[in-house]
XYZ file of C-alpha atoms in Angstrom:
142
model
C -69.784 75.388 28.342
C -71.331 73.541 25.334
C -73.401 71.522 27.177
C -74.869 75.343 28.990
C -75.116 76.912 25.347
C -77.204 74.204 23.765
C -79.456 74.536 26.949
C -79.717 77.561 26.793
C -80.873 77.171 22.444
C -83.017 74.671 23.855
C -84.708 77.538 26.518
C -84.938 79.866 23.077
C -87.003 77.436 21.324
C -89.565 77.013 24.171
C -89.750 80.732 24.219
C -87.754 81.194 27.176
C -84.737 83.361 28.108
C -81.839 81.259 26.671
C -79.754 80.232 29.416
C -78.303 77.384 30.274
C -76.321 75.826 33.082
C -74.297 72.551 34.055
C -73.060 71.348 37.302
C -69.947 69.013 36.785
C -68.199 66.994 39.274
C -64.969 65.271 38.814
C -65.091 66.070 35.322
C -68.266 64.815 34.287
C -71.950 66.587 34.112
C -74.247 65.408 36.647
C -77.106 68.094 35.888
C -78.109 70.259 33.163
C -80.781 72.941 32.582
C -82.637 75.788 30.909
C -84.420 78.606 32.336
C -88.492 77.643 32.337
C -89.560 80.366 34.342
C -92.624 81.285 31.957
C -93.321 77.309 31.645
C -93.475 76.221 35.120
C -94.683 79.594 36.205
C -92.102 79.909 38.734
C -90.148 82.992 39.056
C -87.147 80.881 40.918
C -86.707 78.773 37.662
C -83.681 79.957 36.633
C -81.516 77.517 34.892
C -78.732 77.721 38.078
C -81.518 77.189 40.155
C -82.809 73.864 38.392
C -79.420 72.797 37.930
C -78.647 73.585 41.393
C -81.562 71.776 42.784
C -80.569 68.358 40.592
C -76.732 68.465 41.311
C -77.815 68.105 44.975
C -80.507 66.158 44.610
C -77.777 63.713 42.511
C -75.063 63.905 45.434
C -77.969 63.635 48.211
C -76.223 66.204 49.836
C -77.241 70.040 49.820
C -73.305 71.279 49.629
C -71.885 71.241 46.263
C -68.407 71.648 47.343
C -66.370 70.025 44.954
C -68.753 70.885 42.221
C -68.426 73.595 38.921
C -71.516 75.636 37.619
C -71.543 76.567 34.072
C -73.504 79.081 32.719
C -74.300 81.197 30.136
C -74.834 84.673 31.672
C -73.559 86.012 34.516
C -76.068 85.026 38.019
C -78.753 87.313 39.132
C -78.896 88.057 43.069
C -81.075 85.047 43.617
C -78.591 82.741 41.734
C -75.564 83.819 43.271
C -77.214 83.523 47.006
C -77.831 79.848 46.042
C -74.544 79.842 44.590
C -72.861 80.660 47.614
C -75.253 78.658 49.753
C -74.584 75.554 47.631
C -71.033 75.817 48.385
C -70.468 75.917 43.939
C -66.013 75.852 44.123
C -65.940 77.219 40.725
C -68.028 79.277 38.524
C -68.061 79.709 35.217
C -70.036 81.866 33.173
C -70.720 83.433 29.078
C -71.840 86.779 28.954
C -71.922 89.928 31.418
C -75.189 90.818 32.584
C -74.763 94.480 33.355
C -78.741 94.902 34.194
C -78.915 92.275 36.181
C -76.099 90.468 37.291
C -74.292 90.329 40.323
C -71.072 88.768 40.325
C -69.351 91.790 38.647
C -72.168 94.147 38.342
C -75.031 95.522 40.434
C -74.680 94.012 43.940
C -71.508 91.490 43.336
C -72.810 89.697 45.651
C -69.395 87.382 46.529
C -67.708 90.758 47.156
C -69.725 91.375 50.442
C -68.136 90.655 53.742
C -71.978 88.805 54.935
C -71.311 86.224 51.916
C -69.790 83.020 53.649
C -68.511 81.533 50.318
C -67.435 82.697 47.512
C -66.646 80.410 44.623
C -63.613 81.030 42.184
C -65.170 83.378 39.225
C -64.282 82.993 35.824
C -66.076 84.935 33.614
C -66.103 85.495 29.692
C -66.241 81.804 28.943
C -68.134 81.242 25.423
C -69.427 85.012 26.021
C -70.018 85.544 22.026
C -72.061 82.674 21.565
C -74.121 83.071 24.446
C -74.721 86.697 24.130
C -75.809 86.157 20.272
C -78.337 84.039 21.636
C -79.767 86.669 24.206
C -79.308 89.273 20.946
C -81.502 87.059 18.598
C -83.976 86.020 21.346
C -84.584 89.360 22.374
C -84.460 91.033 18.422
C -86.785 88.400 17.389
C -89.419 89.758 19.778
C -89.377 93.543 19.564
């Protein structure tokens, strides 16, 4: 979860939505990334997304199977489709997201019976740290 958290400071000083997200396999990271929605001006740049997109791209495979995702807030809709589409085993994530999440709020999306995978959930994991950062991000523009 380090690795995610300092992503996700990294995100806050670019000015975007700090979170952060690692893909690990067999113990070791094989992609990391912050959300750069605003920056690339691409609404499907969510860190999961990116990270996603390079864990596969690493593998050359699009399953992610024996893979862990890492992240700092819990996934929106979008992120948990791709979740579940990816095939993520485990995931990990920081803070709730009772707006908009959807593992364990709003949709919980790996709760439906038309979801085809559904990854072991852990949440709470480094949930202070990464909700101060969402706090202070958000504070420091209001």
């Amino acid at each position: 979860m380090r690795a995610a958290l300092d992503a996700a400071a990294t995100a806050a000083a670019e000015g975007e939505v700090p979170v952060g997200a690692v893909v690990v396999l067999d113990g070791r990271i094989i992609a990391t990334a912050a959300n750069t929605p605003r920056s690339r001006h691409d609404p499907t740049a969510h860190a999961e997304m990116l990270a996603i997109r390079g864990a596969a791209a690493a593998i050359g495979g699009d399953r992610l199977s024996d893979c862990d995702l890492w992240v700092t807030l819990e996934p929106c809709a979008m992120c948990a489709g791709a979740i579940a589409h990816a095939r993520i085993a485990r995931l990990y994530y920081g803070a709730s997201d009772p707006k908009g999440g959807a593992v364990e709020h709003g949709p919980r999306l790996f709760a439906q019976p038309t979801v085809h995978h559904r990854p072991e959930v852990y949440g709470g994991i480094g949930e202070g740290e990464a909700a101060a950062l969402l706090r202070d991000f958000f504070a420091s523009r209001r």
